Structures are given as structure tokens and as C-alpha cells.
């Protein structure tokens, strides 16, 4: 009796479980996400009638930002023990725009392999961590990429005394690369296409790659040019300092870096996007942190619109400040520029020619100067 | 004495029949658990679909896009194939780690009970050191502090025709296939069968006559003889290849990658310290009367160990040692810290390169479960064979 009873129970249990699991997995779309569809109102709504992340962040009072702590110039723990860098400043830009306070940020350090899982699961609200915009990340990682803040390329760094001057010289070499990145994939693609033999050494952390590179375990290191510049700028004097390393000129791939948010929340995405774009728009209009207060009384309607100031009306009527309906306060750009700065200031401060990284604006100059930074009209 | 008339039997109504109630309660509980699981699965699947992340396991057919060092894996192969390489690497480090850890552990465990003060104290020092440091720290130490500090390839230590040692790997001579190996494979099978038959014959002879069977020597000898004859008869299909130092790597022979070496040594030393303690404990657990009786019968120290103490200690030690084997296999996942491409590393890399996280981790857990159960199965078989009849 007890044997049959046990068997019967097992069969019942397994049948119920398998039936249920079989129905759920396999991609049937009865739960498919549809936007609640209430755009144009000040109350932000996200998927399926739930509150948008914008509302949630404003209620919470802090922004959770996913960042890096291993790339000098972009995301790094400074001497004061605080995170600083280009990406960190853009976290502060979003916080200033959404919450009015650029310091109301909770930084979560993420490795390359963890970052998308942390974003998908809601552990961070926005990921600003030198992440490259690719199609498969848009598609299968459930990510939405926003305005590209830094147009970068992938390059190769070798010891200056190795005699390597082009990628073909690296035949048979072991090459250090960060695992879980587009650089790992591009390395494979480029070297396979050119028929160059190599062995990858793909560690998760720069702390493991750096000793390997120093000890000669690998003869070259590939990454985004900005990261290589940062690593090189920090190279210990005991190993020869920055002069001991050479970054080859050959460009291996395009790496457009920018903030990332989750798919499916258009209101949050729009808010973050325009917060970031406002820094470029401010630089286009010549507004920076030193003159933003004076600019509040400007005659230029474009300036007034960006700064959320009512345009002067001649015959004593009510002037309205422009509100784009993003769910942000009308003067969010003032907060951003005052507390963090415009795009040029952020660039100069962290990665510009006067910083340890010594990167020229290059592709990241304004479109009027021959670069790619171009703000859509704020109207 | 009168026998009481038996009570008329009456069926208890279902609603207060204890056996029925118990059964119903169990069904209700199971349905509750199943319902909870279903809700969780549904929740996860619903959230994934809302985010636009694919559910299902189709991602395994996508091209991997990344290369795996030390293997013939091409980036155009699928993620499923990458996982298979990962399983192979995990098994490579686990199985050899298990063998090494057992050998070292047993030696150190016995050494801790030696009558020689120096031997005993050295063994104790080894055990206490390695047991008390987290295994990840040990592995990182071996990698960053020892293996990476070997001379760079330009200054590699070469023992001509034997070893090339550098921080890009240790290269040893190895067999390279130069002819048809199939015939030799058949010969090997024949040799194994013959060895087994010889083993059985010698054991039967021992049972019958009591003469020492020396079955290991006999079976081993037969196997080697047949293999040697077959090797030359098949035209020497394998030739020994010697490693040579190249400019960036070694050519020829077999190269142990530094990551593999560091992981293997770290895991083996750590697990060996635990096995040493288990061995020591199980030897001490053999009743003292056994040793006294062995002495009384006139066995020497070595004979006492070999015929009386160790066989009994072995039986006691099998379940905890099996546990350590499983620990070693699971600790192999720490290879991610030093970039050894075992299963967990490959899963993490594929998650970062477009594989959905939930399915990938579930698959990872399933594979580890399978490997663990296989190891446990083997050790349970050993355990059952050793159990004294009559004891559970």
C-alpha cells in the first residue's frame, strides 16, 4: 500500500509541475508587454499600468547607478575614496535632472559579466559603465541604449620595447582582454578575418590582467582606446611608467559608449536621455557652469527654453516656461549645468587633453567642430 | 477462559479515517508546493517577456563569438558546444584534482600519526595552513604569486628534450598520433579483457590454494605485455614529441596552461588538507584493540597498518572523503577568478554575450548536479561494497 501511495503522489506532483512548466516556458505571448499608453501626461506610467521607474526614483529620492571602478577617467575610485570619472559625472547629471541633487546617487560597482543582469533585475536604475551599443544587447539583453556620450574605438596596447608595430606582428601571441565585453568578440572577429593566430587571456577583472601583462604572461592588451589611455596613465613608475607602453594606431572596431536603461519603460528612458542630451545642447548654446545664472536672463529664446525660463512677454500676459512633458522639472537643465557642467566641461575635467588621459575631443567634438556630438532640438 | 466475541468490523467514515486524512493532507501539501513553484516560474517567465528577453533554450544554437584558449573551439561554433568544452575542462581539473588530493591527503594524514617528530609536525603545519585559508585565496596566490612569476617565455627554463617551463605554461613530452590508432585501440581492449581474466584466475587460485595471488602484478604485466606487442605490431602509431621553445609559445608536446596548473595545485592542496584530517580521524577511529591484537599476533608496524588498520579505516573514511570530492568539483568553479575556461566561466561569458541569464544559470546548476550525482554514485557503490554485512 505505501509503495503505491508514494508512487501515486510522485506521479501527481510531477504531472502538475511538468504541465505548468510546459505551458509557461516556450515563449507564448499571453503576458506580452503592452505600454499603458498614457503619454503626454505629467504622471509617468510604464508597462501594464504600473508606475514608471521615473516616478519610483523621484519617490525614492536616490538614483541607483551601475558603474565601473577600474577605468581611470571613466569610472574609478578617486583618492578621496569617492567614485569619479566621465561616466560618474553622467550619473550625477541624471540625478540632478530627475531629483535636483547631483549627489543623490547610490553607486553600484559592476563587472562586465554582471552588468546586464543587474540592469535587467532592477538592481540598478541606469547603467553608465562604458558600455558599447550593439544590436544583440538591444535585442536579447532587454536593454535600451541612449544618447552616445563617448564615441570610442578598440585598439591594442603593447610594451614599447616589444617591437610590435601592427596587428600582424602579434601572430601567435597571448593577448589580454576583459571577458564579457565586445572587445573580446571583436578581437576574435578581427584576428580570424586577418588570419592571425593568437591565444586569448580573458579575465574578469583588470586586477588579474595587469599582473599578467606585467609578468609577460600576455604580450598585448586590447580594450577601448579610452580604457587603454586610462590604464596607461596609471601605469606604475616601477614598471617604466606610461612611456613603457604604446597604443597602436590601428582601429579594430567602433565602440559607441552611452547610458543604458531597461527595455519597456519609455518614460524613464526619455527622461534619462534628455537629461544627458541637455549637456550637449548647453555646450552648443555656450552655456556652462560659470555663466548659467547670467544666462537665465538671456534674450535668446533657445537658451530660455532649454533652461526652462518663461520667455519675456511684451504686453503683460502670463508667460509659461516650456515643459516638454518628460516628467522632469522645467528647469532641470539649470540643475544639471550648475551642479555638474555642460558636455565640454565634463569631458575636459575627466578625459580631456589636460587630464591624465590626454584625449583630444576628436569624434566627441560638437558637430559644429567636425565631431559627432549633436543634440536634437529641445522644443 | 472464554474468548471474547470479536467486534463487528465497521468502516470508519472517510472524513475521520486517519489514513485517508494523512493521504489527503499530503496531496494538498504537494499541490501547494507545486502551485508555488508554478507561480514562481510564471512570474520569472512573465518578467522576462516583459523585458523582451527570450525564454526557452534556443540561445544554445547561436554562434558563440568568443574564443576558448587551449582548445580547438572555433568562435563560429554554438554556445552549446562551448558548454561542452566547459564541461570537459571542469572534468579535467576535477578528476585529476581528486586523484592528486587523495594521494597527497592520505600521505599527509598517515604522516600526522608518525612517530617521527619532524614528519608529524610538518604534516600538522601543512594541514593547519591550508585548511584555514579560503580556497579562492590559495588559488589566487598560486596564480599571481607563483605561476605568473615563472620566467617569461623569452627566458624560459629549458631542460633539453624534456621540459620547457615559463609563465606561459609547462610543456612536457607527449604522444603525437602519426599513424592509425584504431587497430591499437582494439589491441588495448583485448589487453584489458585479458588482464581482467588473469585477475579473476589468480583470485580463484588464491581462494583455492591460499598461495599469494599477486594479482596486481600479474594483471598489470599481462596488460603491458599485450599493449607493447600491439603497439609495435600496429606500426608504432604514436611517437613521442618533445617540446621546444618558440618566440611566444612552445611548440610540440603537451602544454599545461598556467591557469590550469594554478587551479589544479590550489584545489588539490586545499582538499588534500581536509582529506588528511579525515584519514587521520578514521585511523584513530579504528578500535585500539585491533592494533593491540595485531601486535600480539606478531605483525610488524607496517603489516599492522597495511592489513589491519588501513582496511578498517578506509571503510570509515569513504563517506567524508566522497564529500570532499564533491567539494573539489564544485570549487573548480573558482577558475573564473583566474580565467580558466571551465563551465562556470563559459556560462558567465555567454551571459555577458547575449545568452539569457536565468536559463543559462539553471542549465549550469543542472550540469553541476549531474556531475555531483555521478561522483556520489560511484562513491556510494564503493561504500556499499565495503559495508560490513549486518550493519546498515
PDB file of C-alpha atoms in Angstrom, chain B residues 2 22 46 51 73-74 84 94 97 122 125 141 162 178 237 239 253 272 291 303 313 321 332 339 342 349 360 374:
ATOM      1  CA  UNK B   2     -13.568 -17.626  27.379  1.00  0.00           C
ATOM      2  CA  UNK B  22      -2.984  11.772   6.116  1.00  0.00           C
ATOM      3  CA  UNK B  46       6.366  36.904 -17.436  1.00  0.00           C
ATOM      4  CA  UNK B  51      11.753  42.914 -20.764  1.00  0.00           C
ATOM      5  CA  UNK B  73      36.933  25.575 -30.243  1.00  0.00           C
ATOM      6  CA  UNK B  74      36.117  28.000 -33.025  1.00  0.00           C
ATOM      7  CA  UNK B  84      30.588  21.028 -23.733  1.00  0.00           C
ATOM      8  CA  UNK B  94      38.182  17.866 -11.094  1.00  0.00           C
ATOM      9  CA  UNK B  97      42.443  17.118  -8.734  1.00  0.00           C
ATOM     10  CA  UNK B 122      55.485  19.200   9.221  1.00  0.00           C
ATOM     11  CA  UNK B 125      51.780  22.575   9.725  1.00  0.00           C
ATOM     12  CA  UNK B 141      48.204  33.024  -4.515  1.00  0.00           C
ATOM     13  CA  UNK B 162      62.173  17.158 -21.569  1.00  0.00           C
ATOM     14  CA  UNK B 178      51.443   9.629 -36.587  1.00  0.00           C
ATOM     15  CA  UNK B 237      51.019   4.771 -34.243  1.00  0.00           C
ATOM     16  CA  UNK B 239      55.507   8.926 -31.408  1.00  0.00           C
ATOM     17  CA  UNK B 253      54.468  18.143 -26.676  1.00  0.00           C
ATOM     18  CA  UNK B 272      44.247  17.279   0.486  1.00  0.00           C
ATOM     19  CA  UNK B 291      46.244  -2.605  16.980  1.00  0.00           C
ATOM     20  CA  UNK B 303      51.981  -5.055   8.358  1.00  0.00           C
ATOM     21  CA  UNK B 313      39.985   2.974   8.416  1.00  0.00           C
ATOM     22  CA  UNK B 321      36.084  11.701   1.537  1.00  0.00           C
ATOM     23  CA  UNK B 332      36.598  24.161  -9.573  1.00  0.00           C
ATOM     24  CA  UNK B 339      40.290  32.919 -16.221  1.00  0.00           C
ATOM     25  CA  UNK B 342      35.675  25.809 -17.067  1.00  0.00           C
ATOM     26  CA  UNK B 349      30.902  34.819 -20.619  1.00  0.00           C
ATOM     27  CA  UNK B 360      21.931  29.761 -18.515  1.00  0.00           C
ATOM     28  CA  UNK B 374      27.740  10.791 -10.807  1.00  0.00           C
TER      29      UNK B 374
END
